[in-house]
Short mmCIF file of C-alpha atoms and ligand atoms in Angstrom, two decimals:
data_model
loop_
_atom_site.label_atom_id
_atom_site.label_comp_id
_atom_site.label_asym_id
_atom_site.label_seq_id
_atom_site.Cartn_x
_atom_site.Cartn_y
_atom_site.Cartn_z
CA MET A 168 -172.94 28.70 -67.32
CA ASN A 169 -169.49 27.28 -67.70
CA LEU A 170 -169.79 24.91 -70.66
CA THR A 171 -166.49 23.21 -70.14
CA THR A 172 -166.27 20.93 -67.18
CA ALA A 173 -163.43 18.77 -68.43
CA ALA A 174 -161.39 18.77 -71.58
CA ASN A 175 -159.09 16.24 -73.17
CA ASP A 176 -158.55 14.61 -76.59
CA ASN A 177 -162.09 13.34 -76.46
CA GLY A 178 -163.55 16.82 -76.47
CA VAL A 179 -165.32 18.65 -73.71
CA ASP A 180 -168.23 17.78 -71.45
CA LEU A 181 -171.24 19.87 -72.27
CA SER A 182 -174.70 20.28 -70.88
CA LEU A 183 -176.92 20.91 -73.91
CA VAL A 184 -180.60 21.33 -74.66
CA VAL A 185 -182.66 19.96 -77.53
CA HIS A 186 -183.52 23.27 -79.13
CA ASN A 187 -185.47 21.85 -82.02
CA ARG A 188 -186.44 18.42 -83.28
CA ARG A 189 -188.03 17.33 -86.53
CA MET A 190 -188.80 14.00 -88.17
CA LEU A 191 -186.86 13.62 -91.42
CA THR A 192 -188.44 10.25 -92.25
CA ALA A 193 -190.71 7.90 -90.32
CA ASP A 194 -187.64 6.52 -88.51
CA ILE A 195 -185.11 9.37 -88.46
CA VAL A 196 -185.31 12.34 -86.13
CA ALA A 197 -183.01 15.37 -86.35
CA LEU A 198 -182.09 17.18 -83.14
CA ASP A 199 -180.54 20.63 -82.92
CA LEU A 200 -178.54 20.83 -79.70
CA GLN A 201 -177.62 24.14 -78.13
CA ALA A 202 -176.12 25.44 -74.93
CA ASN A 203 -178.72 26.82 -72.54
CA ASP A 204 -177.31 30.32 -72.67
CA ALA A 205 -176.46 30.27 -76.38
CA GLU A 206 -172.74 30.13 -75.59
CA LEU A 207 -170.62 29.10 -78.56
CA LEU A 208 -170.03 25.37 -78.93
CA PRO A 209 -166.56 23.95 -79.56
CA PRO A 210 -165.39 23.95 -83.20
CA TRP A 211 -165.55 20.75 -85.22
CA ALA A 212 -164.64 19.52 -88.68
CA PRO A 213 -166.49 17.24 -91.13
CA GLY A 214 -166.50 13.62 -89.97
CA ALA A 215 -166.71 14.52 -86.27
CA HIS A 216 -169.16 12.89 -83.89
CA VAL A 217 -170.59 13.78 -80.52
CA GLU A 218 -171.27 11.40 -77.67
CA MET A 219 -174.67 11.75 -76.02
CA ASN A 220 -174.91 10.46 -72.46
CA LEU A 221 -178.57 9.69 -72.06
CA ASP A 222 -180.51 9.85 -68.82
CA ASN A 223 -181.24 6.11 -69.11
CA GLY A 224 -177.53 5.45 -68.58
CA LEU A 225 -176.66 4.69 -72.21
CA SER A 226 -174.06 6.54 -74.26
CA ARG A 227 -174.36 6.84 -78.00
CA GLN A 228 -172.24 8.51 -80.68
CA TYR A 229 -173.76 10.42 -83.58
CA SER A 230 -172.09 12.19 -86.48
CA LEU A 231 -172.50 15.93 -86.57
CA CYS A 232 -174.38 16.69 -89.76
CA GLY A 233 -174.97 20.45 -89.63
CA ASP A 234 -172.77 23.32 -90.68
CA PRO A 235 -169.37 23.44 -88.89
CA ALA A 236 -169.45 27.24 -89.20
CA ASP A 237 -172.58 27.37 -87.02
CA ARG A 238 -171.12 27.49 -83.52
CA GLN A 239 -174.54 27.99 -81.93
CA ARG A 240 -175.89 24.51 -82.59
CA TRP A 241 -174.93 20.94 -83.29
CA THR A 242 -177.27 18.85 -85.41
CA VAL A 243 -177.50 15.06 -85.24
CA ALA A 244 -179.87 12.73 -87.07
CA VAL A 245 -180.83 9.55 -85.24
CA LEU A 246 -182.25 6.43 -86.86
CA ARG A 247 -184.58 4.40 -84.69
CA GLU A 248 -182.67 1.14 -84.84
CA PRO A 249 -184.93 -1.86 -85.47
CA SER A 250 -182.92 -3.75 -82.84
CA SER A 251 -182.44 -0.75 -80.54
CA ARG A 252 -180.78 -1.60 -77.25
CA GLY A 253 -182.42 1.45 -75.77
CA GLY A 254 -180.39 4.35 -77.16
CA SER A 255 -182.22 5.38 -80.31
CA ASP A 256 -185.62 4.48 -78.83
CA TYR A 257 -184.91 6.78 -75.89
CA ILE A 258 -183.91 9.66 -78.16
CA HIS A 259 -187.02 9.20 -80.32
CA ASP A 260 -189.48 8.73 -77.47
CA GLU A 261 -188.09 10.56 -74.43
CA MET A 262 -186.28 13.62 -75.74
CA PRO A 263 -188.69 16.34 -76.82
CA ALA A 264 -187.64 19.90 -77.58
CA GLY A 265 -186.39 21.40 -74.32
CA ALA A 266 -184.92 18.14 -73.01
CA LYS A 267 -181.46 18.38 -71.50
CA VAL A 268 -178.69 16.05 -72.53
CA GLN A 269 -175.12 15.63 -71.38
CA CYS A 270 -172.74 15.46 -74.31
CA ARG A 271 -169.05 14.98 -74.83
CA GLY A 272 -167.20 15.96 -77.92
CA PRO A 273 -166.55 16.66 -80.62
CA ARG A 274 -164.22 13.86 -81.62
CA ASN A 275 -163.19 13.01 -85.16
CA ASN A 276 -162.24 9.47 -86.22
CA PHE A 277 -163.25 10.09 -89.84
CA PRO A 278 -161.51 13.30 -90.94
CA LEU A 279 -161.74 14.54 -94.51
CA GLU A 280 -158.20 14.38 -95.86
CA PRO A 281 -157.12 16.64 -98.73
CA ALA A 282 -157.65 15.00 -102.12
CA SER A 283 -157.88 16.02 -105.75
CA ALA A 284 -161.44 14.63 -105.91
CA TYR A 285 -163.89 12.82 -103.65
CA LYS A 286 -166.28 9.96 -104.17
CA PHE A 287 -168.75 9.88 -101.31
CA VAL A 288 -170.75 6.68 -100.84
CA ALA A 289 -173.49 6.58 -98.21
CA GLY A 290 -175.91 3.89 -97.14
CA GLY A 291 -178.97 4.88 -95.12
CA ILE A 292 -178.18 6.91 -92.02
CA GLY A 293 -174.52 6.83 -93.14
CA ILE A 294 -175.41 9.97 -95.09
CA THR A 295 -174.94 12.09 -91.95
CA PRO A 296 -171.14 12.53 -91.91
CA MET A 297 -171.19 13.04 -95.67
CA LEU A 298 -173.24 16.24 -95.49
CA PRO A 299 -170.54 18.47 -93.93
CA MET A 300 -167.92 16.71 -96.06
CA ILE A 301 -169.85 17.68 -99.17
CA GLY A 302 -170.09 21.23 -97.87
CA ALA A 303 -166.31 21.33 -97.40
CA ALA A 304 -165.61 19.85 -100.84
CA GLU A 305 -168.00 22.31 -102.42
CA ALA A 306 -166.42 25.26 -100.56
CA SER A 307 -162.91 24.27 -101.61
CA GLY A 308 -163.91 23.71 -105.23
CA THR A 309 -162.80 20.07 -105.09
CA PRO A 310 -164.72 17.86 -107.55
CA TRP A 311 -166.99 15.36 -105.82
CA THR A 312 -169.85 12.96 -106.35
CA LEU A 313 -172.21 11.27 -103.93
CA LEU A 314 -173.79 7.87 -104.38
CA TYR A 315 -176.53 7.55 -101.76
CA GLY A 316 -178.28 4.22 -101.27
CA GLY A 317 -181.22 3.40 -99.03
CA ARG A 318 -184.02 0.89 -98.61
CA SER A 319 -186.59 3.12 -100.32
CA LEU A 320 -186.94 6.81 -101.18
CA ASP A 321 -189.19 7.33 -98.16
CA SER A 322 -186.51 6.02 -95.82
CA MET A 323 -183.76 8.34 -97.06
CA ALA A 324 -183.13 11.51 -95.09
CA PHE A 325 -181.79 14.76 -96.55
CA LYS A 326 -182.52 13.82 -100.17
CA ASP A 327 -184.38 17.09 -100.71
CA ASP A 328 -181.43 19.12 -99.37
CA LEU A 329 -179.13 17.25 -101.71
CA ALA A 330 -181.23 18.05 -104.79
CA ARG A 331 -179.50 21.44 -105.12
CA TYR A 332 -176.28 19.69 -106.10
CA GLY A 333 -177.84 18.36 -109.30
CA ASP A 334 -176.16 15.43 -110.99
CA LYS A 335 -173.27 15.33 -108.54
CA VAL A 336 -175.69 13.37 -106.34
CA ARG A 337 -177.24 10.07 -107.29
CA ILE A 338 -180.01 8.73 -105.09
CA HIS A 339 -180.31 4.96 -105.30
CA PRO A 340 -183.30 3.40 -103.53
CA GLN A 341 -182.89 -0.34 -103.30
CA ASP A 342 -186.57 -1.22 -103.72
CA THR A 343 -186.66 0.19 -107.25
CA LEU A 344 -183.00 0.13 -108.39
CA GLY A 345 -181.49 -2.78 -106.45
CA LEU A 346 -178.16 -2.81 -104.62
CA LEU A 347 -175.45 -0.26 -105.36
CA ASP A 348 -173.33 -1.44 -108.28
CA LEU A 349 -169.93 -0.75 -106.73
CA ALA A 350 -168.01 -2.54 -109.46
CA THR A 351 -169.33 -0.08 -112.04
CA GLU A 352 -169.29 2.96 -109.77
CA LEU A 353 -165.68 2.43 -108.73
CA ALA A 354 -164.44 0.91 -111.95
CA ASP A 355 -161.80 3.58 -112.65
CA PRO A 356 -159.34 4.16 -109.84
CA SER A 357 -158.05 7.69 -110.29
CA PRO A 358 -154.85 8.78 -108.57
CA GLY A 359 -155.53 11.39 -105.91
CA THR A 360 -159.23 10.57 -105.57
CA ALA A 361 -160.40 9.67 -102.07
CA ILE A 362 -163.45 7.52 -101.38
CA TYR A 363 -165.42 8.16 -98.20
CA CYS A 364 -168.03 5.59 -97.23
CA CYS A 365 -170.39 5.27 -94.29
CA GLY A 366 -173.33 2.93 -93.95
CA PRO A 367 -174.37 -0.57 -92.92
CA GLU A 368 -171.76 -3.27 -92.50
CA PRO A 369 -172.56 -5.17 -95.74
CA LEU A 370 -171.93 -1.98 -97.76
CA LEU A 371 -168.67 -1.28 -95.93
CA ALA A 372 -167.49 -4.87 -96.39
CA ALA A 373 -168.39 -4.79 -100.09
CA ILE A 374 -166.60 -1.52 -100.76
CA GLU A 375 -163.52 -2.64 -98.82
CA ASN A 376 -163.49 -5.85 -100.79
CA HIS A 377 -163.80 -4.00 -104.07
CA CYS A 378 -161.22 -1.32 -103.31
CA ALA A 379 -158.65 -3.78 -101.93
CA SER A 380 -158.05 -5.19 -105.40
CA THR A 381 -158.57 -2.13 -107.57
CA TRP A 382 -157.83 1.11 -105.71
CA PRO A 383 -154.54 2.40 -104.26
CA ALA A 384 -153.96 1.67 -100.57
CA GLY A 385 -155.27 4.52 -98.45
CA ALA A 386 -157.79 5.76 -101.02
CA LEU A 387 -160.77 4.33 -99.13
CA HIS A 388 -161.92 5.81 -95.82
CA VAL A 389 -164.81 4.18 -93.97
CA GLU A 390 -166.60 4.84 -90.72
CA ARG A 391 -168.21 2.01 -88.80
CA PHE A 392 -170.67 2.20 -85.97
CA ARG A 393 -170.30 -1.44 -84.94
CA ALA A 394 -167.11 -3.22 -83.98
CA ASP A 395 -166.29 -6.85 -84.56
CA LEU A 396 -166.14 -7.74 -80.89
CA PRO A 397 -163.52 -10.35 -80.05
CA ASP A 398 -164.58 -13.92 -79.54
CA LEU A 399 -163.17 -14.50 -76.08
CA THR A 400 -163.52 -18.28 -76.20
CA ASP A 401 -159.95 -18.50 -77.49
CA ALA A 402 -158.63 -15.46 -75.60
CA ARG A 403 -155.49 -15.74 -73.49
CA GLN A 404 -154.59 -14.10 -70.23
CA ILE A 405 -152.22 -11.17 -70.75
CA GLU A 406 -150.13 -8.91 -68.56
CA ILE A 407 -150.19 -5.13 -68.73
CA GLU A 408 -147.55 -2.85 -67.30
CA LEU A 409 -148.48 0.76 -66.64
CA ALA A 410 -145.51 2.97 -67.39
CA GLN A 411 -146.60 5.99 -65.38
CA SER A 412 -147.67 4.25 -62.18
CA GLY A 413 -145.37 1.23 -62.40
CA MET A 414 -148.32 -1.12 -61.75
CA THR A 415 -148.48 -4.53 -63.37
CA LEU A 416 -151.90 -6.10 -63.81
CA THR A 417 -153.16 -9.43 -65.13
CA VAL A 418 -155.99 -9.35 -67.66
CA PRO A 419 -157.81 -12.68 -67.55
CA ALA A 420 -159.23 -14.18 -70.72
CA ASP A 421 -162.80 -13.18 -69.84
CA LYS A 422 -162.15 -9.51 -69.07
CA SER A 423 -161.12 -6.50 -71.12
CA ILE A 424 -158.09 -4.38 -70.33
CA LEU A 425 -160.50 -1.54 -69.55
CA GLU A 426 -162.40 -3.65 -67.01
CA VAL A 427 -159.20 -4.67 -65.25
CA LEU A 428 -157.95 -1.09 -65.11
CA THR A 429 -161.26 0.17 -63.75
CA GLU A 430 -161.35 -2.54 -61.09
CA ALA A 431 -157.80 -1.55 -60.09
CA GLY A 432 -158.90 2.05 -59.64
CA VAL A 433 -157.01 3.39 -62.67
CA GLU A 434 -158.96 6.24 -64.21
CA VAL A 435 -159.36 5.84 -67.97
CA ASP A 436 -161.78 7.61 -70.28
CA ALA A 437 -164.27 5.30 -71.97
CA SER A 438 -167.67 5.58 -73.57
CA CYS A 439 -169.03 3.01 -76.03
CA GLU A 440 -166.98 0.11 -74.63
CA GLU A 441 -167.39 -1.64 -77.96
CA GLY A 442 -164.52 -0.26 -80.00
CA THR A 443 -166.41 2.32 -82.03
CA CYS A 444 -165.88 5.75 -80.46
CA GLY A 445 -162.13 6.07 -79.87
CA THR A 446 -162.51 7.48 -76.35
CA CYS A 447 -160.39 4.83 -74.62
CA GLU A 448 -157.37 5.14 -76.92
CA VAL A 449 -154.09 4.47 -75.11
CA MET A 450 -150.49 4.65 -76.31
CA VAL A 451 -148.63 1.35 -76.44
CA LEU A 452 -144.98 1.60 -75.42
CA GLU A 453 -143.99 -2.06 -75.70
CA GLY A 454 -145.65 -5.23 -76.96
CA THR A 455 -147.97 -5.95 -79.86
CA PRO A 456 -151.65 -5.13 -79.63
CA GLU A 457 -154.36 -7.27 -81.22
CA HIS A 458 -156.88 -4.78 -82.54
CA HIS A 459 -160.63 -5.37 -82.47
CA ASP A 460 -161.86 -1.78 -82.75
CA VAL A 461 -163.21 -0.04 -85.85
CA VAL A 462 -161.60 3.32 -85.16
CA LEU A 463 -157.97 2.90 -86.16
CA THR A 464 -156.90 2.93 -89.79
CA GLU A 465 -154.99 0.04 -91.28
CA SER A 466 -151.69 1.91 -91.00
CA GLU A 467 -152.41 2.87 -87.38
CA ARG A 468 -153.14 -0.77 -86.62
CA GLU A 469 -149.92 -1.87 -88.23
CA SER A 470 -147.87 0.70 -86.36
CA GLY A 471 -149.09 -0.77 -83.04
CA GLU A 472 -148.50 2.58 -81.35
CA CYS A 473 -151.96 2.89 -79.85
CA MET A 474 -154.99 0.74 -79.09
CA MET A 475 -158.58 0.83 -77.85
CA ILE A 476 -158.44 -0.92 -74.53
CA CYS A 477 -162.18 -1.62 -74.30
CA VAL A 478 -162.02 -4.39 -76.91
CA SER A 479 -158.45 -4.88 -78.11
CA ARG A 480 -156.09 -7.38 -76.55
CA ALA A 481 -152.50 -8.44 -77.19
CA LYS A 482 -150.60 -10.72 -79.50
CA SER A 483 -147.63 -10.53 -77.17
CA LYS A 484 -147.75 -11.86 -73.59
CA CYS A 485 -147.33 -8.39 -72.17
CA LEU A 486 -148.17 -4.80 -73.14
CA LYS A 487 -146.59 -1.71 -71.67
CA LEU A 488 -149.13 1.11 -71.75
CA ASP A 489 -148.66 4.83 -71.32
CA LEU A 490 -150.85 5.01 -68.22
FE1 FES B 332 -165.26 3.56 -77.29
FE2 FES B 332 -163.22 2.12 -76.37
S1 FES B 332 -164.70 3.18 -75.24
S2 FES B 332 -163.59 2.70 -78.41
#
């Protein structure tokens, strides 16, 4: 089997099989994905995710949480979302061992940058990207700690695996210990220390709020799975000019740039269409984008050099895109 059917910055298209599945908690299932013929999978680094294109037509992104050195399998852990729109329910209910799944990846919007020390903060299923990051920190001898919060001990996956790290890991179930005390945990900004956080939006907002006033710019790295989709009630019509084809298109207030491009027959990669995966990233050659994604860092947003065209719009009347 030829694993690679198409390759670009978003990774490669792969036809994989659920080799093994196991329930980690009542609501979290882990899947080991392999190629049918045990061919090696593409390399990846901590923080990477894979996109799963489900047979029900939905696409979902999940952090890779296994060992990057294991090229035979990718492991993802999937929380059954209480308000599932059909993605996590499908994976829990319709994908037994042996099921085939089309995947694309890996892609990394949350890379582990070199630092003199790491503070990892995870909430719930946000523990998944932290596991390979911890492995990398451990392997490089970089000091690290993990603060891992969850609703209750029973709901928290991987806590037994983490026990081997001793007091570097603190498990913090909310039902017995309350909310994470970020003010105390992050009281001492140390130069060179990087904070990596993944979890539910209230945790991310709280840690951003805390770090904005106390930690150096760039120390905090977060990964979100939900974008703040633009409120289109006040949106304006914009023009886009495509540098490669010379086309000029009008994007009405009620459509995304991606929709207009697709309708015009311009081929653009896209997946989540909600600003979370980074697949639709396009270079901006002129004009000022108005970012609504959760992929770009603050400095990338400020540079205005690229944008996610599924949700982002424009502050300027016109954008010239490298398409
Ligand atoms: Fe996922 Fe645009 S398609 S960010």
